[in-house]
PDB file of C-alpha atoms in Angstrom:
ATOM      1  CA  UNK A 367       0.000   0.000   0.000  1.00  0.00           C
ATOM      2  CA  UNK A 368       1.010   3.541   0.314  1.00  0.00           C
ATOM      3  CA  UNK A 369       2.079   4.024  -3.565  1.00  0.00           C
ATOM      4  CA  UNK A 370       3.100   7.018  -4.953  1.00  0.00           C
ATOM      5  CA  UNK A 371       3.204   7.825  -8.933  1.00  0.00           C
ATOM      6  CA  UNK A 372       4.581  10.728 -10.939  1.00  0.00           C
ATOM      7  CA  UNK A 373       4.084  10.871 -14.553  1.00  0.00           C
ATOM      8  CA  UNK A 374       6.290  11.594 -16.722  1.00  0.00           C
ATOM      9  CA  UNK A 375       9.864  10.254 -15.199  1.00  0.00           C
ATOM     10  CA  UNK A 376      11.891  12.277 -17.337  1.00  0.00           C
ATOM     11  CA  UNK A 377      10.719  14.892 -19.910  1.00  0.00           C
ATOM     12  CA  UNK A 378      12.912  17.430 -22.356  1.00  0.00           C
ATOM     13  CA  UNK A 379      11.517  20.872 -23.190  1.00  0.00           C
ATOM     14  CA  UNK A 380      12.663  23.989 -24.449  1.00  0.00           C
ATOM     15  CA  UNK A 381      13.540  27.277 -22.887  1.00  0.00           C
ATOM     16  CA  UNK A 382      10.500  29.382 -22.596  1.00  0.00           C
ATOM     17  CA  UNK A 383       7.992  26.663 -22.894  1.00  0.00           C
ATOM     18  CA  UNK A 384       5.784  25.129 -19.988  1.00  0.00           C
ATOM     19  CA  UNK A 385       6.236  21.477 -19.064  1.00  0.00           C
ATOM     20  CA  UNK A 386       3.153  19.687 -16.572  1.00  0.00           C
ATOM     21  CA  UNK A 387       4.174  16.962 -13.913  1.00  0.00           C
ATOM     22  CA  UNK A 388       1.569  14.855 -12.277  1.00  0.00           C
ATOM     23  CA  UNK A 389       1.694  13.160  -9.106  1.00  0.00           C
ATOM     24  CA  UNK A 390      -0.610  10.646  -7.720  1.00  0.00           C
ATOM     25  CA  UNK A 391      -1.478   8.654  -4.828  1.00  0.00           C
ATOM     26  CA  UNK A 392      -2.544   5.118  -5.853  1.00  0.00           C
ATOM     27  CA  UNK A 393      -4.002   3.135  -3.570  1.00  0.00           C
ATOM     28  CA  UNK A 394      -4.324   5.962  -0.976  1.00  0.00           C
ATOM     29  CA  UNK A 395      -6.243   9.638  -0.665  1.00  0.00           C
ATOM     30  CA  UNK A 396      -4.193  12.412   0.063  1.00  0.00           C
ATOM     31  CA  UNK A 397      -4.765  15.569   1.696  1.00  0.00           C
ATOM     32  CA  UNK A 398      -1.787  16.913   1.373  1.00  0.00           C
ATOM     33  CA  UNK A 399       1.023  16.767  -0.863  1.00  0.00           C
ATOM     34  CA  UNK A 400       4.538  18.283  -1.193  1.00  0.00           C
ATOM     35  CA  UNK A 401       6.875  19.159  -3.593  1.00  0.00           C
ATOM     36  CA  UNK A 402      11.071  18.781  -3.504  1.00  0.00           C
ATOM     37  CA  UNK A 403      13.346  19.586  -6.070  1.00  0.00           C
ATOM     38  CA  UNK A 404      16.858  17.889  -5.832  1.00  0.00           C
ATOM     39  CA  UNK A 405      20.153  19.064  -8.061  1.00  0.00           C
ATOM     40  CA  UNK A 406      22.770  16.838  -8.490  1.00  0.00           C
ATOM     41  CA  UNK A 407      24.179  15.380  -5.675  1.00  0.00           C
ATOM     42  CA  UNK A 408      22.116  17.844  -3.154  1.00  0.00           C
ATOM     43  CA  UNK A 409      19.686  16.925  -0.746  1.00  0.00           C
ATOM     44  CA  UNK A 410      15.683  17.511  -1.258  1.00  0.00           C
ATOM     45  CA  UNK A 411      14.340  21.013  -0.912  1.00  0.00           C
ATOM     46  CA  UNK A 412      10.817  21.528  -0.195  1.00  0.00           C
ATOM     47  CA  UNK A 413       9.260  23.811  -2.409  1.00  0.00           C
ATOM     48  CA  UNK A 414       5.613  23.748  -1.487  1.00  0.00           C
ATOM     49  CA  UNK A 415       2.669  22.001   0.629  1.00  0.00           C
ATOM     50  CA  UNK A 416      -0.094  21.694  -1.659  1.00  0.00           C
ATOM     51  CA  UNK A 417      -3.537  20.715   0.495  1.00  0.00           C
ATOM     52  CA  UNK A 418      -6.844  19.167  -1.829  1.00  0.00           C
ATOM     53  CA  UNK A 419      -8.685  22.209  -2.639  1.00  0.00           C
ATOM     54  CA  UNK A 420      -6.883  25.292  -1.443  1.00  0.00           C
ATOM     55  CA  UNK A 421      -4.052  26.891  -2.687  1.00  0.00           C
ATOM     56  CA  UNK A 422      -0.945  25.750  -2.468  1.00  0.00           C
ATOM     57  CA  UNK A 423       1.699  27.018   0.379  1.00  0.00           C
ATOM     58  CA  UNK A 424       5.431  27.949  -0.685  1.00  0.00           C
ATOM     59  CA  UNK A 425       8.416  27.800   0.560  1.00  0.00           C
ATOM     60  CA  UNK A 426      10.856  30.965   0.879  1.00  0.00           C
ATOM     61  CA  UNK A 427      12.158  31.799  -2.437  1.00  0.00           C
ATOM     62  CA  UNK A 428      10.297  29.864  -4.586  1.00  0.00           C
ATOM     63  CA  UNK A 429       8.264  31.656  -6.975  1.00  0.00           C
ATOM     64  CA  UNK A 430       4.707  30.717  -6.853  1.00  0.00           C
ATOM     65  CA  UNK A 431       3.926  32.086 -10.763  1.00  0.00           C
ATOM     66  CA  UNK A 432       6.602  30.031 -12.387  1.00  0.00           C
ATOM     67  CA  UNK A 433       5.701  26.721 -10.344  1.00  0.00           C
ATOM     68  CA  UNK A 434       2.157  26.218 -10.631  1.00  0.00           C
ATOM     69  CA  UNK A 435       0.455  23.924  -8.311  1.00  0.00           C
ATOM     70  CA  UNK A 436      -2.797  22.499  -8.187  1.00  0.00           C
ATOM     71  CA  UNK A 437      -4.426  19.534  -6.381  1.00  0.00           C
ATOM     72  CA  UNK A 438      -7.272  19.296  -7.309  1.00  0.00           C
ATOM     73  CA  UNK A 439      -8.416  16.236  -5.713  1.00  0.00           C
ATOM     74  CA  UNK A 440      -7.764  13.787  -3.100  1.00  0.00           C
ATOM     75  CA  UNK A 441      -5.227  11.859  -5.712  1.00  0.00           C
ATOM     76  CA  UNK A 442      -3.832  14.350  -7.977  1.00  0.00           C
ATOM     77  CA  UNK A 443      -1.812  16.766  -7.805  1.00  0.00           C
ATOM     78  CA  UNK A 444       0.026  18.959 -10.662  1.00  0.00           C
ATOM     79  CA  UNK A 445       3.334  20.515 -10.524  1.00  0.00           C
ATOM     80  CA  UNK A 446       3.050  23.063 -13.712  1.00  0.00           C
ATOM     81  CA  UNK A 447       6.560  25.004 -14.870  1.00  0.00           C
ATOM     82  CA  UNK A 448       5.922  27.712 -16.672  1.00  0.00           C
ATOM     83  CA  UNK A 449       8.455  29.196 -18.813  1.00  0.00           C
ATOM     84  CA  UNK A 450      10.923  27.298 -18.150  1.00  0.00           C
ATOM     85  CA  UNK A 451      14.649  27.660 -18.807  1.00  0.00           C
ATOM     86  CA  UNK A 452      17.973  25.822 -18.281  1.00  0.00           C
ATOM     87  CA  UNK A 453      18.739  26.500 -14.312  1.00  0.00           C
ATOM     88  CA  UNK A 454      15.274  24.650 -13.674  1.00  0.00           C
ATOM     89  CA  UNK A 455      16.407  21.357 -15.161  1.00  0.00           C
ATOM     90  CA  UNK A 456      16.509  19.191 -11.870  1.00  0.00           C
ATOM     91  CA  UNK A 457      14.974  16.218 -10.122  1.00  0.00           C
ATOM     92  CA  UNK A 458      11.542  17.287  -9.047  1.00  0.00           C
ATOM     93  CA  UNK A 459       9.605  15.198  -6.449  1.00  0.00           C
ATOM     94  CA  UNK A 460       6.495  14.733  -4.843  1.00  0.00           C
ATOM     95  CA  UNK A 461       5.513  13.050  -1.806  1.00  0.00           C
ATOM     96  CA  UNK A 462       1.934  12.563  -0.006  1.00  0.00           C
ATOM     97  CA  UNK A 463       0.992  12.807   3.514  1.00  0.00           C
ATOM     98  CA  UNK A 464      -0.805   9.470   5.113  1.00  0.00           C
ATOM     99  CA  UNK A 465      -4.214  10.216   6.082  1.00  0.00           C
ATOM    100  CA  UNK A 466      -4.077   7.334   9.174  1.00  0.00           C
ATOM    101  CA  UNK A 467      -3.852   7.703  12.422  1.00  0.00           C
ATOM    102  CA  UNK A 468      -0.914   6.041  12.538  1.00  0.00           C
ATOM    103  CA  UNK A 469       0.961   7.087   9.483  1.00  0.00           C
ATOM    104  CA  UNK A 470      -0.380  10.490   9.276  1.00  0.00           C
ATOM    105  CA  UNK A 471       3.220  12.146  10.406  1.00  0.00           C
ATOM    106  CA  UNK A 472       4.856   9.446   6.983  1.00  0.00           C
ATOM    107  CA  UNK A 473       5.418  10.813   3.573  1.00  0.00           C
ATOM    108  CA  UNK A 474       5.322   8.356   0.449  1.00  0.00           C
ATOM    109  CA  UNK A 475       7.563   9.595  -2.567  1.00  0.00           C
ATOM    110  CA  UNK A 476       7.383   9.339  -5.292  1.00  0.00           C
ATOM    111  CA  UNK A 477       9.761   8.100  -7.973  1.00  0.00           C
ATOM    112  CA  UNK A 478      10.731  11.556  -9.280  1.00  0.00           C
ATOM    113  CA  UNK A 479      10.805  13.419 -12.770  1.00  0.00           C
ATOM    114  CA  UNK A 480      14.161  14.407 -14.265  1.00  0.00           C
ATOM    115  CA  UNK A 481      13.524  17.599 -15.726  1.00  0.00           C
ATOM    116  CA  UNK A 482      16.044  18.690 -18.866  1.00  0.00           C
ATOM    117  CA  UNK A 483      15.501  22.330 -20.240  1.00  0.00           C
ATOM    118  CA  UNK A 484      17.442  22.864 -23.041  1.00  0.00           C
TER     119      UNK A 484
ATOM    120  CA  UNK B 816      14.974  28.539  10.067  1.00  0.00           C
ATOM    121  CA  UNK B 817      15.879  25.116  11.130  1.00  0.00           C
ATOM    122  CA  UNK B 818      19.466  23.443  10.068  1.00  0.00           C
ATOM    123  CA  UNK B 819      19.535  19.600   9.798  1.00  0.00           C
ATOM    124  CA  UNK B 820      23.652  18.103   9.364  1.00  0.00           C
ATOM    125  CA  UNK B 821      24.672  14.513   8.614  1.00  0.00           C
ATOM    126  CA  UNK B 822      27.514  13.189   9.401  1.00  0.00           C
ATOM    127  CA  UNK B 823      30.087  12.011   7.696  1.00  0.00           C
ATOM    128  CA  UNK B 824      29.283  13.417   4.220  1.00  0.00           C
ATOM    129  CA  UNK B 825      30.574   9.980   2.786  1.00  0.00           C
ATOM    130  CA  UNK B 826      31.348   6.603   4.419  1.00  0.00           C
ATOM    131  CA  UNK B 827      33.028   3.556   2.918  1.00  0.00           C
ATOM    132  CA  UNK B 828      32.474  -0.076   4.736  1.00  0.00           C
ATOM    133  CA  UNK B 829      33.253  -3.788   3.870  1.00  0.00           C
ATOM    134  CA  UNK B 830      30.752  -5.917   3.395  1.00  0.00           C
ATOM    135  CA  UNK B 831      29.542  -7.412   6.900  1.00  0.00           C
ATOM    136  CA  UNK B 832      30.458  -4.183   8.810  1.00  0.00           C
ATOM    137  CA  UNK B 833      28.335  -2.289  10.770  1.00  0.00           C
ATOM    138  CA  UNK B 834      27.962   1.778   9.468  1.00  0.00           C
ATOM    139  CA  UNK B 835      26.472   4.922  11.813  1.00  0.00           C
ATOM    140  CA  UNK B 836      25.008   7.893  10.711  1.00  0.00           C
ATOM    141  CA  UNK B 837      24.522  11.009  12.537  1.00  0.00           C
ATOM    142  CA  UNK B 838      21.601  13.543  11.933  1.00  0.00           C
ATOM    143  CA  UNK B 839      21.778  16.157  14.176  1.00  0.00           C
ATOM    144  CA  UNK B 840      18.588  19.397  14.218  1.00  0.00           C
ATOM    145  CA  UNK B 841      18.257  22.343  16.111  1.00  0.00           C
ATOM    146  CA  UNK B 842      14.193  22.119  16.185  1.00  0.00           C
ATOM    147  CA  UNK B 843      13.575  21.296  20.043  1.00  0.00           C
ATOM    148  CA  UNK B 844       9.819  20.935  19.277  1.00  0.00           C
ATOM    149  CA  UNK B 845      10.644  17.977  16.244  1.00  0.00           C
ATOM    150  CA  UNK B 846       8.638  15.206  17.202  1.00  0.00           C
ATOM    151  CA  UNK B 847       9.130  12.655  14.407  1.00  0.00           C
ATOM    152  CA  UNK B 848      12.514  11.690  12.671  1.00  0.00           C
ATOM    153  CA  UNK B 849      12.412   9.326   9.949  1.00  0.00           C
ATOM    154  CA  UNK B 850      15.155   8.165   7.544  1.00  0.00           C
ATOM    155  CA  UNK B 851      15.065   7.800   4.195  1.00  0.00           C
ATOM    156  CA  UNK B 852      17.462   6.090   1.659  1.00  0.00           C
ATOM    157  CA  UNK B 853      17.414   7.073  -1.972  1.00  0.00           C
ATOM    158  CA  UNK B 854      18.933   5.065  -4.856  1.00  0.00           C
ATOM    159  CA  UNK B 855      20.582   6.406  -8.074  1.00  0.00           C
ATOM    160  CA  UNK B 856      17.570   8.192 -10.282  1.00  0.00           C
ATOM    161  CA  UNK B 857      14.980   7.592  -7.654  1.00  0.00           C
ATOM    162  CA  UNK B 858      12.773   8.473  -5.000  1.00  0.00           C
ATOM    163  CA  UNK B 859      13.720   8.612  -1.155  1.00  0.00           C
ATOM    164  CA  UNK B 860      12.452   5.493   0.237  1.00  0.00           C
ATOM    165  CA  UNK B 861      11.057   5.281   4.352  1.00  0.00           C
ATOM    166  CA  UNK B 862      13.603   3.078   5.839  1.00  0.00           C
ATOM    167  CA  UNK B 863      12.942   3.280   9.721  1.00  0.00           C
ATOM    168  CA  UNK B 864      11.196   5.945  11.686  1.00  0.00           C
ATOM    169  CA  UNK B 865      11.053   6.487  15.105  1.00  0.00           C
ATOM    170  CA  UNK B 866       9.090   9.245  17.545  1.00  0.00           C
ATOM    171  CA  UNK B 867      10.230  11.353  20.036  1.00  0.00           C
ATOM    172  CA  UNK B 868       8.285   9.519  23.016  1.00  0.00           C
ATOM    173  CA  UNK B 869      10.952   6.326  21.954  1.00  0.00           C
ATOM    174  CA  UNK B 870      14.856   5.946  22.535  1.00  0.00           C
ATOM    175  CA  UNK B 871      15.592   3.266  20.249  1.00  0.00           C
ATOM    176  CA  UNK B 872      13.789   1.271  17.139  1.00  0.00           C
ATOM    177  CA  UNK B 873      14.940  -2.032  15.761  1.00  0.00           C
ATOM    178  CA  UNK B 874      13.974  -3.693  12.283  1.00  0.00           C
ATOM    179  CA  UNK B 875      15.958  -6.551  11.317  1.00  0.00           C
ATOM    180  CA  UNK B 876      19.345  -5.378  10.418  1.00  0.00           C
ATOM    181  CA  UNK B 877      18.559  -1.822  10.895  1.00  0.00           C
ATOM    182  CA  UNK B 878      17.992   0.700  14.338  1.00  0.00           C
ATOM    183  CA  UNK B 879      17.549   4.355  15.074  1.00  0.00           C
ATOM    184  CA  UNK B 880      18.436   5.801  18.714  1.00  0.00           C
ATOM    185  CA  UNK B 881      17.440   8.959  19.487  1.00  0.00           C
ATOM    186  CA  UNK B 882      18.878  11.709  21.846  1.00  0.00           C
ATOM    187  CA  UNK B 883      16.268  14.250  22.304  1.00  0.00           C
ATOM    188  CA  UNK B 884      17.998  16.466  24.917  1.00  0.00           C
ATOM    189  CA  UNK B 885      21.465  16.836  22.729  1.00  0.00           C
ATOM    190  CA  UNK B 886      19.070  16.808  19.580  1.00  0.00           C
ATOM    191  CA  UNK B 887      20.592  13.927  17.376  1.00  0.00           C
ATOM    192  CA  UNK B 888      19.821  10.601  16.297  1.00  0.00           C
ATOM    193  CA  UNK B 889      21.095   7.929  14.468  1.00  0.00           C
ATOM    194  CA  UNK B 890      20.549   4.826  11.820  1.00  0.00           C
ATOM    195  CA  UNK B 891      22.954   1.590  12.583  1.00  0.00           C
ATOM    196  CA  UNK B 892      23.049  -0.733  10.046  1.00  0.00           C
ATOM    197  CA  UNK B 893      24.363  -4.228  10.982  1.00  0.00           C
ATOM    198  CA  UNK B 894      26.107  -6.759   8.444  1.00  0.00           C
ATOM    199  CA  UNK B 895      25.769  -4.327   5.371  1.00  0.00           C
ATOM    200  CA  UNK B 896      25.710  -5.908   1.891  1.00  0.00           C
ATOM    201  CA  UNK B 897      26.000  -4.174  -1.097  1.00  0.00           C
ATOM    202  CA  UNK B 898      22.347  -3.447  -1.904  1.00  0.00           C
ATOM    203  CA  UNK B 899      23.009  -0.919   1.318  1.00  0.00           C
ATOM    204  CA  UNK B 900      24.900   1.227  -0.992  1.00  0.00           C
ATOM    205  CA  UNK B 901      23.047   4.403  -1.524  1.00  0.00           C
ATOM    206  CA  UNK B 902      22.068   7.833  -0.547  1.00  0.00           C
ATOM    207  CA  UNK B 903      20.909   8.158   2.904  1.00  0.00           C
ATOM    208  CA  UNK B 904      18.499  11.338   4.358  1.00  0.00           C
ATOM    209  CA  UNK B 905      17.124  12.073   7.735  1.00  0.00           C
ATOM    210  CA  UNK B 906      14.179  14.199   7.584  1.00  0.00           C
ATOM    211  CA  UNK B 907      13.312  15.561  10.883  1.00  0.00           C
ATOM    212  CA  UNK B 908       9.327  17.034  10.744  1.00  0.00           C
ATOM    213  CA  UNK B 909       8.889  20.542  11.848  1.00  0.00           C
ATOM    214  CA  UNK B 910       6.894  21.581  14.758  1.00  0.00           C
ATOM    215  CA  UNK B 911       3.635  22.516  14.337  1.00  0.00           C
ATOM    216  CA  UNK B 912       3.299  20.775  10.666  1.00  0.00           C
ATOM    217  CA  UNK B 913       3.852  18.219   8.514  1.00  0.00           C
ATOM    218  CA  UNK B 914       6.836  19.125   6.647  1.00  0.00           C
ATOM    219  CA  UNK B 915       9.987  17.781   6.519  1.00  0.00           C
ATOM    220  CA  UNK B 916      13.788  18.967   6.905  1.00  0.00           C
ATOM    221  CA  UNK B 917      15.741  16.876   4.879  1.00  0.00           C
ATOM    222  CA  UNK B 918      19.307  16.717   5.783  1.00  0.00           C
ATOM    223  CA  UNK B 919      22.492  17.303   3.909  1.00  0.00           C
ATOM    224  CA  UNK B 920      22.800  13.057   3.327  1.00  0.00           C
ATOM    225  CA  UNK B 921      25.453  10.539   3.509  1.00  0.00           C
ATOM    226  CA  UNK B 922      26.516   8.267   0.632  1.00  0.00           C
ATOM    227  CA  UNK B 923      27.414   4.989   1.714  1.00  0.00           C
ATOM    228  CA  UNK B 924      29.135   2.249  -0.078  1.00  0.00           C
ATOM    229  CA  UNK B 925      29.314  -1.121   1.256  1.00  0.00           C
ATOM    230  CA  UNK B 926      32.333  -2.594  -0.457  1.00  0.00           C
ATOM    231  CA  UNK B 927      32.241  -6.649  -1.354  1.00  0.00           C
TER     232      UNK B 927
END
C-alpha cells in the first residue's frame, strides 16, 4: 500500500515553454502533498505544501507564478513550470501525507521526474 | 529557520560491517525523525522511523536511537551488503506541521 506515482519520469523541453508533472497517490487519498526539487548530488528542498482544494503554500524563495500547483483532488496533484529555462532542469519530487492515524506524520515519494531544459 | 547536518558526508564499509550515521537538528519541538534512503535516479524510500516519546527502534538489520535532549539521532546498520549502498536522508518534521527537513545526506558504499 502507500504508492506514490509521478508521470512523466523524465521529460525534455525547451527554454521558454511550460512542461506539466503529475503526481498521484494510488491506492491511498491524500490531503496533502509536497513538492522537492533535488540538483545533483544535493539533498531535497521543499518547495511547497499543496492541500486538496486550497491553494498551495510555498516555501521561501520559490516563486509561486513560475511553479504552478494544483491539487485538485484527493489523488492528484500537478506541478506546472511555466516558462521554463535551463537553471530549472533538476529532479523534481512529490511526496503525499498518510491520512491514518498512525501514518499520518509518513510521507510516500514518489519516484521523481528528471527535468532537462534545453 | 531550522538546520539539519549529517555526518560524515561519505562513508566507505566492507561488506559485513556495521555503518552509523549522525543527523543532528536544532528544532527542540521535532517530534518525528524518519530516515530515508534514496537510490541512483529515484525516490527517497522510508527506511525506519522512530518518535520522540521512543529511545531506540529495531527492524531486522537496521535501528535508530534517538537523543532528544542533545538533539541527534542515528541509523545503525548491521552486516551491510552491497544493496546498502546508496544515498541516505534524515528528515526531521517541523513543529507545528507536517513538513519535513531533509538533511544534507550521507553516501554509503558497502564494499564486497
Amino acid at each position: 500500500g502507500a504508492v506514490v506515482s509521478q508521470h512523466p519520469s523524465w521529460v525534455i523541453c525547451k527554454s521558454g515553454t511550460s512542461v506539466k508533472i503529475e503526481c498521484r497517490s494510488l491506492d491511498f487519498q491524500a490531503t496533502t502533498m509536497f513538492w522537492y526539487r533535488q540538483f545533483p548530488k544535493q539533498s531535497l528542498m521543499l518547495m511547497a505544501t499543496s492541500n486538496e482544494g486550497s491553494k498551495a503554500t510555498y516555501e521561501q524563495g520559490v516563486e509561486k507564478d513560475k511553479f504552478l500547483i494544483n491539487h485538485a483532488s484527493l489523488t492528484l496533484s500537478t506541478l506546472t513550470v511555466t516558462s521554463a529555462h535551463p537553471e530549472d532542469s533538476s529532479f523534481y519530487i512529490c511526496s503525499a501525507r498518510g491520512t491514518s492515524k498512525t501514518a499520518r506524520y509518513e510521507q510516500y515519494f514518489g519516484p521523481g521526474t528528471r527535468l532537462t531544459v534545453t | 529557520g531550522e538546520n539539519v547536518e549529517q555526518h560524515p558526508s561519505t562513508l566507505s564499509v566492507q561488506e559485513g560491517d556495521s555503518a552509523v550515521i549522525k543527523c543532528t537538528y536544532s528544532d527542540s519541538a521535532s517530534n518525528y525523525f524518519p530516515w530515508y534512503k534514496q537510490e541512483l535516479g529515484k525516490g527517497p524510500q522510508l527506511i525506519i522511523d522512530i518518535r520522540s516519546n521512543v529511545g531506540e527502534k529495531k527492524d531486522q538489520r537496521i535501528a535508530v536511537t534517538l537523543n532528544k535532549t542533545a538533539k541527534h539521532f542515528s541509523l545503525h546498520i548491521t552486516e551491510t551488503q552491497p544493496e546498502d549502498s546508496a544515498v541516505y536522508f534524515c528528515a526531521p518534521k517541523t513543529s507545528g506541521t507536517y513538513k519535513y527537513i531533509f538533511g544534507t545526506g550521507t553516501r554509503l558504499k558497502v564494499l564486497a
